[in-house]
Amino acid sequence: MTPLLQTTGLTRRYSGLVAVDHVDIAVAEGTVHAVIGPNGAGKTTLFNLLSGLVPPTAGTITFAGADITRRPADRRARLGIARTFQNIRIFAAMTVLENVLTGAHVTLSASLPEIVLRLPRFRAQERAAVRSAQAALALVGLQARANDRADALSYGDQRRLEIARAMASSPRLLLLDEPAAGMNPAETTALGQLVHRIRDLGTTILLVEHDMGFVMDIAEHVTVLNFGRRIFDGAPAHIRTEPVVVEAYLGAKMAQRLTERAG
């Protein structure tokens, strides 16, 4: 089966620093795929490359069979790639619904005159965007807060608001950058359930996360990065016994001890 998203030799250099170093990833459609690794491993840079925020130095990115390596972020969004960010980015003075509507703009195709004059085609698209935004809020459990200011939400609800905004564009691929960061255990459990609901609705999910318990609970496939390179790619169950992964997180001596114990 052809992966929904695939990178080949993906590389990003900043002067003498190689943030992402010839990384190959294949994300199967309809799955939850996690990218993990120590701080500085290149995870967020990888997401920036995939979403089009920075261009690669080398390598290719293929999405749904099309080469999108040089396509800008807005074109990728229209193709069906949406993302959230490690640091919450909401419009604090806008309502919850208005925030989600900003994520639906990629579904609008009306011309400037149609928008300015509010002609029938634009008004129909606007109504459809509102319905999509309301459905996204219902998905994350925030429909009752639609008319509240976004900055009145709790931290966990603001995280869910970001996911709703991304889902308003009906993406085929959702990139979640550390979605569980700062959440308490109850919020993290609820987030895991939400991620599975989104997957079950047909959206493929690629996420970066530091919470290993969260990753082990929800991911079907895991890619591990260290110093910009891929050091492991496979099932979550194999991570704990993979010496190169243990070494990346805990150091060479601990990896050797665990290997000796396993032997």
PDB file of C-alpha atoms in Angstrom:
ATOM      1  CA  MET A   1       0.000   0.000   0.000  1.00  0.00           C
ATOM      2  CA  THR A   2       1.284   3.476  -0.897  1.00  0.00           C
ATOM      3  CA  PRO A   3       1.765   5.619   2.264  1.00  0.00           C
ATOM      4  CA  LEU A   4      -0.345   8.751   2.614  1.00  0.00           C
ATOM      5  CA  LEU A   5       2.773  10.704   3.563  1.00  0.00           C
ATOM      6  CA  GLN A   6       6.340   9.732   2.724  1.00  0.00           C
ATOM      7  CA  THR A   7       9.699  11.445   3.035  1.00  0.00           C
ATOM      8  CA  THR A   8      12.889  10.313   1.347  1.00  0.00           C
ATOM      9  CA  GLY A   9      16.274  11.646   2.431  1.00  0.00           C
ATOM     10  CA  LEU A  10      14.629  14.676   4.013  1.00  0.00           C
ATOM     11  CA  THR A  11      17.313  17.060   5.244  1.00  0.00           C
ATOM     12  CA  ARG A  12      17.422  20.539   6.741  1.00  0.00           C
ATOM     13  CA  ARG A  13      20.712  22.312   7.453  1.00  0.00           C
ATOM     14  CA  TYR A  14      21.229  25.597   9.288  1.00  0.00           C
ATOM     15  CA  SER A  15      24.798  26.680   8.534  1.00  0.00           C
ATOM     16  CA  GLY A  16      26.886  24.007  10.281  1.00  0.00           C
ATOM     17  CA  LEU A  17      23.929  22.416  12.094  1.00  0.00           C
ATOM     18  CA  VAL A  18      22.014  19.525  10.527  1.00  0.00           C
ATOM     19  CA  ALA A  19      18.613  19.628  12.243  1.00  0.00           C
ATOM     20  CA  VAL A  20      17.064  16.855  10.115  1.00  0.00           C
ATOM     21  CA  ASP A  21      19.490  14.439   8.508  1.00  0.00           C
ATOM     22  CA  HIS A  22      18.311  12.233   5.600  1.00  0.00           C
ATOM     23  CA  VAL A  23      15.117  11.126   7.340  1.00  0.00           C
ATOM     24  CA  ASP A  24      12.848   8.558   5.689  1.00  0.00           C
ATOM     25  CA  ILE A  25       9.320   8.235   7.093  1.00  0.00           C
ATOM     26  CA  ALA A  26       6.266   6.457   5.696  1.00  0.00           C
ATOM     27  CA  VAL A  27       2.908   7.227   7.333  1.00  0.00           C
ATOM     28  CA  ALA A  28       0.160   4.736   6.508  1.00  0.00           C
ATOM     29  CA  GLU A  29      -3.313   6.131   5.916  1.00  0.00           C
ATOM     30  CA  GLY A  30      -5.784   5.688   8.765  1.00  0.00           C
ATOM     31  CA  THR A  31      -3.159   5.283  11.494  1.00  0.00           C
ATOM     32  CA  VAL A  32      -1.757   7.156  14.486  1.00  0.00           C
ATOM     33  CA  HIS A  33       1.982   7.537  13.871  1.00  0.00           C
ATOM     34  CA  ALA A  34       4.194   9.083  16.572  1.00  0.00           C
ATOM     35  CA  VAL A  35       7.588  10.766  16.246  1.00  0.00           C
ATOM     36  CA  ILE A  36       9.592  10.796  19.469  1.00  0.00           C
ATOM     37  CA  GLY A  37      13.128  11.582  20.550  1.00  0.00           C
ATOM     38  CA  PRO A  38      15.183  13.543  23.094  1.00  0.00           C
ATOM     39  CA  ASN A  39      15.202  17.342  23.128  1.00  0.00           C
ATOM     40  CA  GLY A  40      17.001  18.665  20.066  1.00  0.00           C
ATOM     41  CA  ALA A  41      16.323  15.525  18.043  1.00  0.00           C
ATOM     42  CA  GLY A  42      14.793  17.501  15.157  1.00  0.00           C
ATOM     43  CA  LYS A  43      11.121  16.688  15.728  1.00  0.00           C
ATOM     44  CA  THR A  44       9.677  20.191  15.417  1.00  0.00           C
ATOM     45  CA  THR A  45      11.937  20.964  12.457  1.00  0.00           C
ATOM     46  CA  LEU A  46      10.557  17.834  10.807  1.00  0.00           C
ATOM     47  CA  PHE A  47       6.999  19.113  11.349  1.00  0.00           C
ATOM     48  CA  ASN A  48       7.957  22.523   9.953  1.00  0.00           C
ATOM     49  CA  LEU A  49       9.295  20.793   6.849  1.00  0.00           C
ATOM     50  CA  LEU A  50       6.165  18.678   6.436  1.00  0.00           C
ATOM     51  CA  SER A  51       3.797  21.611   6.839  1.00  0.00           C
ATOM     52  CA  GLY A  52       5.782  23.882   4.523  1.00  0.00           C
ATOM     53  CA  LEU A  53       6.964  26.456   7.055  1.00  0.00           C
ATOM     54  CA  VAL A  54      10.610  25.863   6.113  1.00  0.00           C
ATOM     55  CA  PRO A  55      12.042  24.434   2.876  1.00  0.00           C
ATOM     56  CA  PRO A  56      14.230  21.319   2.904  1.00  0.00           C
ATOM     57  CA  THR A  57      17.900  21.459   2.037  1.00  0.00           C
ATOM     58  CA  ALA A  58      17.557  18.079   0.345  1.00  0.00           C
ATOM     59  CA  GLY A  59      15.131  15.197  -0.008  1.00  0.00           C
ATOM     60  CA  THR A  60      11.507  14.841  -1.067  1.00  0.00           C
ATOM     61  CA  ILE A  61       8.057  14.875   0.547  1.00  0.00           C
ATOM     62  CA  THR A  62       5.178  12.998  -1.074  1.00  0.00           C
ATOM     63  CA  PHE A  63       1.552  13.352   0.008  1.00  0.00           C
ATOM     64  CA  ALA A  64      -1.274  11.262  -1.471  1.00  0.00           C
ATOM     65  CA  GLY A  65       1.012  10.329  -4.336  1.00  0.00           C
ATOM     66  CA  ALA A  66       1.972  13.921  -5.232  1.00  0.00           C
ATOM     67  CA  ASP A  67       5.380  15.531  -4.735  1.00  0.00           C
ATOM     68  CA  ILE A  68       4.778  18.504  -2.412  1.00  0.00           C
ATOM     69  CA  THR A  69       8.432  19.198  -1.561  1.00  0.00           C
ATOM     70  CA  ARG A  70       8.363  22.744  -2.931  1.00  0.00           C
ATOM     71  CA  ARG A  71       4.716  23.590  -2.395  1.00  0.00           C
ATOM     72  CA  PRO A  72       4.005  26.414   0.093  1.00  0.00           C
ATOM     73  CA  ALA A  73       2.134  25.925   3.349  1.00  0.00           C
ATOM     74  CA  ASP A  74      -1.203  27.250   2.043  1.00  0.00           C
ATOM     75  CA  ARG A  75      -1.157  24.822  -0.900  1.00  0.00           C
ATOM     76  CA  ARG A  76      -0.428  21.927   1.459  1.00  0.00           C
ATOM     77  CA  ALA A  77      -3.328  22.998   3.669  1.00  0.00           C
ATOM     78  CA  ARG A  78      -5.652  22.956   0.661  1.00  0.00           C
ATOM     79  CA  LEU A  79      -4.413  19.470  -0.207  1.00  0.00           C
ATOM     80  CA  GLY A  80      -5.460  18.265   3.234  1.00  0.00           C
ATOM     81  CA  ILE A  81      -2.580  18.789   5.701  1.00  0.00           C
ATOM     82  CA  ALA A  82      -3.410  20.610   8.945  1.00  0.00           C
ATOM     83  CA  ARG A  83      -1.342  21.095  12.075  1.00  0.00           C
ATOM     84  CA  THR A  84      -1.220  22.380  15.633  1.00  0.00           C
ATOM     85  CA  PHE A  85       1.815  23.922  17.314  1.00  0.00           C
ATOM     86  CA  GLN A  86       3.919  23.148  20.370  1.00  0.00           C
ATOM     87  CA  ASN A  87       3.094  26.564  21.841  1.00  0.00           C
ATOM     88  CA  ILE A  88      -0.608  27.423  21.887  1.00  0.00           C
ATOM     89  CA  ARG A  89      -1.519  29.886  19.145  1.00  0.00           C
ATOM     90  CA  ILE A  90      -5.041  31.192  19.562  1.00  0.00           C
ATOM     91  CA  PHE A  91      -6.666  34.573  18.914  1.00  0.00           C
ATOM     92  CA  ALA A  92      -7.350  35.472  22.534  1.00  0.00           C
ATOM     93  CA  ALA A  93      -9.858  38.293  21.914  1.00  0.00           C
ATOM     94  CA  MET A  94     -11.926  36.297  19.425  1.00  0.00           C
ATOM     95  CA  THR A  95     -14.654  33.839  20.320  1.00  0.00           C
ATOM     96  CA  VAL A  96     -14.071  30.113  20.314  1.00  0.00           C
ATOM     97  CA  LEU A  97     -16.169  29.753  17.147  1.00  0.00           C
ATOM     98  CA  GLU A  98     -14.333  32.590  15.403  1.00  0.00           C
ATOM     99  CA  ASN A  99     -11.012  30.903  16.182  1.00  0.00           C
ATOM    100  CA  VAL A 100     -12.189  27.675  14.577  1.00  0.00           C
ATOM    101  CA  LEU A 101     -13.525  29.547  11.546  1.00  0.00           C
ATOM    102  CA  THR A 102      -9.995  30.777  10.809  1.00  0.00           C
ATOM    103  CA  GLY A 103      -9.091  27.141  10.186  1.00  0.00           C
ATOM    104  CA  ALA A 104     -11.897  26.746   7.662  1.00  0.00           C
ATOM    105  CA  HIS A 105     -10.651  29.502   5.345  1.00  0.00           C
ATOM    106  CA  VAL A 106      -8.878  26.987   3.108  1.00  0.00           C
ATOM    107  CA  THR A 107     -12.291  25.616   2.118  1.00  0.00           C
ATOM    108  CA  LEU A 108     -13.397  28.977   0.703  1.00  0.00           C
ATOM    109  CA  SER A 109     -12.944  29.603  -3.022  1.00  0.00           C
ATOM    110  CA  ALA A 110     -15.038  32.738  -3.557  1.00  0.00           C
ATOM    111  CA  SER A 111     -13.410  35.642  -5.370  1.00  0.00           C
ATOM    112  CA  LEU A 112     -12.698  39.016  -3.736  1.00  0.00           C
ATOM    113  CA  PRO A 113     -15.708  40.722  -5.400  1.00  0.00           C
ATOM    114  CA  GLU A 114     -17.958  37.863  -4.235  1.00  0.00           C
ATOM    115  CA  ILE A 115     -16.678  38.304  -0.683  1.00  0.00           C
ATOM    116  CA  VAL A 116     -16.924  42.109  -0.636  1.00  0.00           C
ATOM    117  CA  LEU A 117     -20.407  42.126  -2.167  1.00  0.00           C
ATOM    118  CA  ARG A 118     -21.458  39.041  -0.193  1.00  0.00           C
ATOM    119  CA  LEU A 119     -22.798  37.356  -3.297  1.00  0.00           C
ATOM    120  CA  PRO A 120     -24.740  34.060  -3.043  1.00  0.00           C
ATOM    121  CA  ARG A 121     -21.772  31.753  -3.698  1.00  0.00           C
ATOM    122  CA  PHE A 122     -19.748  33.333  -0.897  1.00  0.00           C
ATOM    123  CA  ARG A 123     -22.689  33.278   1.535  1.00  0.00           C
ATOM    124  CA  ALA A 124     -23.242  29.573   0.809  1.00  0.00           C
ATOM    125  CA  GLN A 125     -19.568  28.830   1.442  1.00  0.00           C
ATOM    126  CA  GLU A 126     -19.671  30.912   4.623  1.00  0.00           C
ATOM    127  CA  ARG A 127     -22.634  28.926   5.954  1.00  0.00           C
ATOM    128  CA  ALA A 128     -20.819  25.681   5.128  1.00  0.00           C
ATOM    129  CA  ALA A 129     -17.728  26.933   6.976  1.00  0.00           C
ATOM    130  CA  VAL A 130     -19.817  27.708  10.076  1.00  0.00           C
ATOM    131  CA  ARG A 131     -21.312  24.215   9.978  1.00  0.00           C
ATOM    132  CA  SER A 132     -17.816  22.701   9.692  1.00  0.00           C
ATOM    133  CA  ALA A 133     -16.586  24.823  12.607  1.00  0.00           C
ATOM    134  CA  GLN A 134     -19.543  23.819  14.769  1.00  0.00           C
ATOM    135  CA  ALA A 135     -18.969  20.145  13.933  1.00  0.00           C
ATOM    136  CA  ALA A 136     -15.287  20.495  14.877  1.00  0.00           C
ATOM    137  CA  LEU A 137     -16.245  22.059  18.212  1.00  0.00           C
ATOM    138  CA  ALA A 138     -18.693  19.231  18.855  1.00  0.00           C
ATOM    139  CA  LEU A 139     -15.944  16.717  18.064  1.00  0.00           C
ATOM    140  CA  VAL A 140     -13.651  18.129  20.760  1.00  0.00           C
ATOM    141  CA  GLY A 141     -16.474  18.794  23.243  1.00  0.00           C
ATOM    142  CA  LEU A 142     -16.442  22.602  23.117  1.00  0.00           C
ATOM    143  CA  GLN A 143     -19.733  23.320  21.380  1.00  0.00           C
ATOM    144  CA  ALA A 144     -21.190  24.842  24.560  1.00  0.00           C
ATOM    145  CA  ARG A 145     -18.308  27.356  24.689  1.00  0.00           C
ATOM    146  CA  ALA A 146     -18.660  28.536  21.073  1.00  0.00           C
ATOM    147  CA  ASN A 147     -19.504  32.153  21.966  1.00  0.00           C
ATOM    148  CA  ASP A 148     -17.009  32.506  24.828  1.00  0.00           C
ATOM    149  CA  ARG A 149     -13.755  34.373  24.387  1.00  0.00           C
ATOM    150  CA  ALA A 150     -10.921  31.981  23.641  1.00  0.00           C
ATOM    151  CA  ASP A 151      -8.796  33.291  26.507  1.00  0.00           C
ATOM    152  CA  ALA A 152     -11.548  32.292  28.956  1.00  0.00           C
ATOM    153  CA  LEU A 153     -10.841  28.608  28.263  1.00  0.00           C
ATOM    154  CA  SER A 154      -8.649  26.470  30.498  1.00  0.00           C
ATOM    155  CA  TYR A 155      -5.255  25.387  29.220  1.00  0.00           C
ATOM    156  CA  GLY A 156      -6.523  21.927  28.260  1.00  0.00           C
ATOM    157  CA  ASP A 157      -9.535  23.394  26.463  1.00  0.00           C
ATOM    158  CA  GLN A 158      -7.284  25.783  24.538  1.00  0.00           C
ATOM    159  CA  ARG A 159      -5.323  22.744  23.350  1.00  0.00           C
ATOM    160  CA  ARG A 160      -8.576  21.161  22.184  1.00  0.00           C
ATOM    161  CA  LEU A 161      -9.570  24.434  20.523  1.00  0.00           C
ATOM    162  CA  GLU A 162      -6.403  24.272  18.430  1.00  0.00           C
ATOM    163  CA  ILE A 163      -7.309  20.742  17.346  1.00  0.00           C
ATOM    164  CA  ALA A 164     -10.841  21.877  16.456  1.00  0.00           C
ATOM    165  CA  ARG A 165      -9.411  24.717  14.350  1.00  0.00           C
ATOM    166  CA  ALA A 166      -7.196  22.265  12.488  1.00  0.00           C
ATOM    167  CA  MET A 167     -10.095  19.853  11.965  1.00  0.00           C
ATOM    168  CA  ALA A 168     -12.339  22.602  10.527  1.00  0.00           C
ATOM    169  CA  SER A 169     -10.558  22.191   7.197  1.00  0.00           C
ATOM    170  CA  SER A 170     -11.467  18.457   7.085  1.00  0.00           C
ATOM    171  CA  PRO A 171      -7.818  17.361   6.679  1.00  0.00           C
ATOM    172  CA  ARG A 172      -6.638  13.968   5.480  1.00  0.00           C
ATOM    173  CA  LEU A 173      -3.530  14.338   7.660  1.00  0.00           C
ATOM    174  CA  LEU A 174      -3.398  16.042  11.053  1.00  0.00           C
ATOM    175  CA  LEU A 175       0.006  16.987  12.489  1.00  0.00           C
ATOM    176  CA  LEU A 176      -0.098  17.347  16.279  1.00  0.00           C
ATOM    177  CA  ASP A 177       2.976  18.990  17.831  1.00  0.00           C
ATOM    178  CA  GLU A 178       3.183  17.915  21.502  1.00  0.00           C
ATOM    179  CA  PRO A 179      -0.602  17.949  22.065  1.00  0.00           C
ATOM    180  CA  ALA A 180      -0.354  16.591  25.627  1.00  0.00           C
ATOM    181  CA  ALA A 181       2.220  19.140  26.814  1.00  0.00           C
ATOM    182  CA  GLY A 182       1.140  20.740  30.101  1.00  0.00           C
ATOM    183  CA  MET A 183      -1.962  18.578  30.495  1.00  0.00           C
ATOM    184  CA  ASN A 184      -2.895  16.799  33.694  1.00  0.00           C
ATOM    185  CA  PRO A 185      -3.517  13.012  33.658  1.00  0.00           C
ATOM    186  CA  ALA A 186      -7.299  13.340  33.186  1.00  0.00           C
ATOM    187  CA  GLU A 187      -6.847  15.767  30.283  1.00  0.00           C
ATOM    188  CA  THR A 188      -4.229  13.492  28.718  1.00  0.00           C
ATOM    189  CA  THR A 189      -6.562  10.493  28.905  1.00  0.00           C
ATOM    190  CA  ALA A 190      -9.367  12.511  27.293  1.00  0.00           C
ATOM    191  CA  LEU A 191      -6.947  13.679  24.589  1.00  0.00           C
ATOM    192  CA  GLY A 192      -6.039  10.086  23.748  1.00  0.00           C
ATOM    193  CA  GLN A 193      -9.704   9.255  23.314  1.00  0.00           C
ATOM    194  CA  LEU A 194     -10.120  12.310  21.073  1.00  0.00           C
ATOM    195  CA  VAL A 195      -7.156  11.283  18.912  1.00  0.00           C
ATOM    196  CA  HIS A 196      -8.719   7.866  18.362  1.00  0.00           C
ATOM    197  CA  ARG A 197     -12.092   9.443  17.486  1.00  0.00           C
ATOM    198  CA  ILE A 198     -10.398  11.617  14.895  1.00  0.00           C
ATOM    199  CA  ARG A 199      -8.605   8.602  13.423  1.00  0.00           C
ATOM    200  CA  ASP A 200     -11.842   6.613  13.346  1.00  0.00           C
ATOM    201  CA  LEU A 201     -13.452   9.437  11.357  1.00  0.00           C
ATOM    202  CA  GLY A 202     -10.840   8.896   8.647  1.00  0.00           C
ATOM    203  CA  THR A 203      -8.101  11.411   9.459  1.00  0.00           C
ATOM    204  CA  THR A 204      -4.543  10.095   9.634  1.00  0.00           C
ATOM    205  CA  ILE A 205      -2.553  11.473  12.567  1.00  0.00           C
ATOM    206  CA  LEU A 206       1.166  12.156  12.838  1.00  0.00           C
ATOM    207  CA  LEU A 207       2.184  13.471  16.234  1.00  0.00           C
ATOM    208  CA  VAL A 208       5.275  14.591  18.102  1.00  0.00           C
ATOM    209  CA  GLU A 209       5.119  13.902  21.823  1.00  0.00           C
ATOM    210  CA  HIS A 210       7.356  13.622  24.908  1.00  0.00           C
ATOM    211  CA  ASP A 211       4.834  11.784  27.080  1.00  0.00           C
ATOM    212  CA  MET A 212       5.870   8.179  26.475  1.00  0.00           C
ATOM    213  CA  GLY A 213       2.860   6.746  28.297  1.00  0.00           C
ATOM    214  CA  PHE A 214       0.564   8.701  26.005  1.00  0.00           C
ATOM    215  CA  VAL A 215       2.481   7.546  22.931  1.00  0.00           C
ATOM    216  CA  MET A 216       2.428   3.897  23.976  1.00  0.00           C
ATOM    217  CA  ASP A 217      -1.324   4.076  24.581  1.00  0.00           C
ATOM    218  CA  ILE A 218      -2.379   5.587  21.250  1.00  0.00           C
ATOM    219  CA  ALA A 219       0.309   5.101  18.589  1.00  0.00           C
ATOM    220  CA  GLU A 220       0.292   2.214  16.129  1.00  0.00           C
ATOM    221  CA  HIS A 221       3.709   3.060  14.699  1.00  0.00           C
ATOM    222  CA  VAL A 222       6.634   5.015  16.138  1.00  0.00           C
ATOM    223  CA  THR A 223       9.611   6.725  14.557  1.00  0.00           C
ATOM    224  CA  VAL A 224      12.474   7.754  16.855  1.00  0.00           C
ATOM    225  CA  LEU A 225      14.832  10.612  15.985  1.00  0.00           C
ATOM    226  CA  ASN A 226      18.148  11.480  17.613  1.00  0.00           C
ATOM    227  CA  PHE A 227      20.435  14.314  16.482  1.00  0.00           C
ATOM    228  CA  GLY A 228      18.284  14.669  13.378  1.00  0.00           C
ATOM    229  CA  ARG A 229      18.616  11.048  12.288  1.00  0.00           C
ATOM    230  CA  ARG A 230      16.090   8.249  12.335  1.00  0.00           C
ATOM    231  CA  ILE A 231      17.322   5.566  14.750  1.00  0.00           C
ATOM    232  CA  PHE A 232      14.193   3.419  15.035  1.00  0.00           C
ATOM    233  CA  ASP A 233      11.019   2.843  13.065  1.00  0.00           C
ATOM    234  CA  GLY A 234       8.476   0.232  14.058  1.00  0.00           C
ATOM    235  CA  ALA A 235       5.884  -0.963  16.545  1.00  0.00           C
ATOM    236  CA  PRO A 236       5.670   0.798  19.955  1.00  0.00           C
ATOM    237  CA  ALA A 237       6.074  -2.502  21.802  1.00  0.00           C
ATOM    238  CA  HIS A 238       9.654  -2.834  20.553  1.00  0.00           C
ATOM    239  CA  ILE A 239      10.890   0.550  21.778  1.00  0.00           C
ATOM    240  CA  ARG A 240      11.658  -0.398  25.376  1.00  0.00           C
ATOM    241  CA  THR A 241      13.968  -3.235  24.323  1.00  0.00           C
ATOM    242  CA  GLU A 242      15.715  -1.427  21.458  1.00  0.00           C
ATOM    243  CA  PRO A 243      19.245  -0.595  22.734  1.00  0.00           C
ATOM    244  CA  VAL A 244      19.786   2.334  20.373  1.00  0.00           C
ATOM    245  CA  VAL A 245      16.579   4.002  21.611  1.00  0.00           C
ATOM    246  CA  VAL A 246      17.406   3.375  25.288  1.00  0.00           C
ATOM    247  CA  GLU A 247      20.873   4.797  24.692  1.00  0.00           C
ATOM    248  CA  ALA A 248      19.435   7.951  23.105  1.00  0.00           C
ATOM    249  CA  TYR A 249      17.232   8.578  26.147  1.00  0.00           C
ATOM    250  CA  LEU A 250      19.244   7.156  29.044  1.00  0.00           C
ATOM    251  CA  GLY A 251      22.839   6.897  27.849  1.00  0.00           C
ATOM    252  CA  ALA A 252      25.104   4.083  26.657  1.00  0.00           C
ATOM    253  CA  LYS A 253      25.772   2.593  30.108  1.00  0.00           C
ATOM    254  CA  MET A 254      22.082   2.169  30.905  1.00  0.00           C
ATOM    255  CA  ALA A 255      21.452   0.656  27.471  1.00  0.00           C
ATOM    256  CA  GLN A 256      24.230  -1.870  28.093  1.00  0.00           C
ATOM    257  CA  ARG A 257      22.818  -2.818  31.510  1.00  0.00           C
ATOM    258  CA  LEU A 258      19.333  -3.342  30.103  1.00  0.00           C
ATOM    259  CA  THR A 259      20.735  -5.467  27.274  1.00  0.00           C
ATOM    260  CA  GLU A 260      22.675  -7.581  29.759  1.00  0.00           C
ATOM    261  CA  ARG A 261      19.573  -8.087  31.914  1.00  0.00           C
ATOM    262  CA  ALA A 262      17.525  -9.070  28.882  1.00  0.00           C
ATOM    263  CA  GLY A 263      20.215 -11.596  27.979  1.00  0.00           C
TER     264      GLY A 263
END
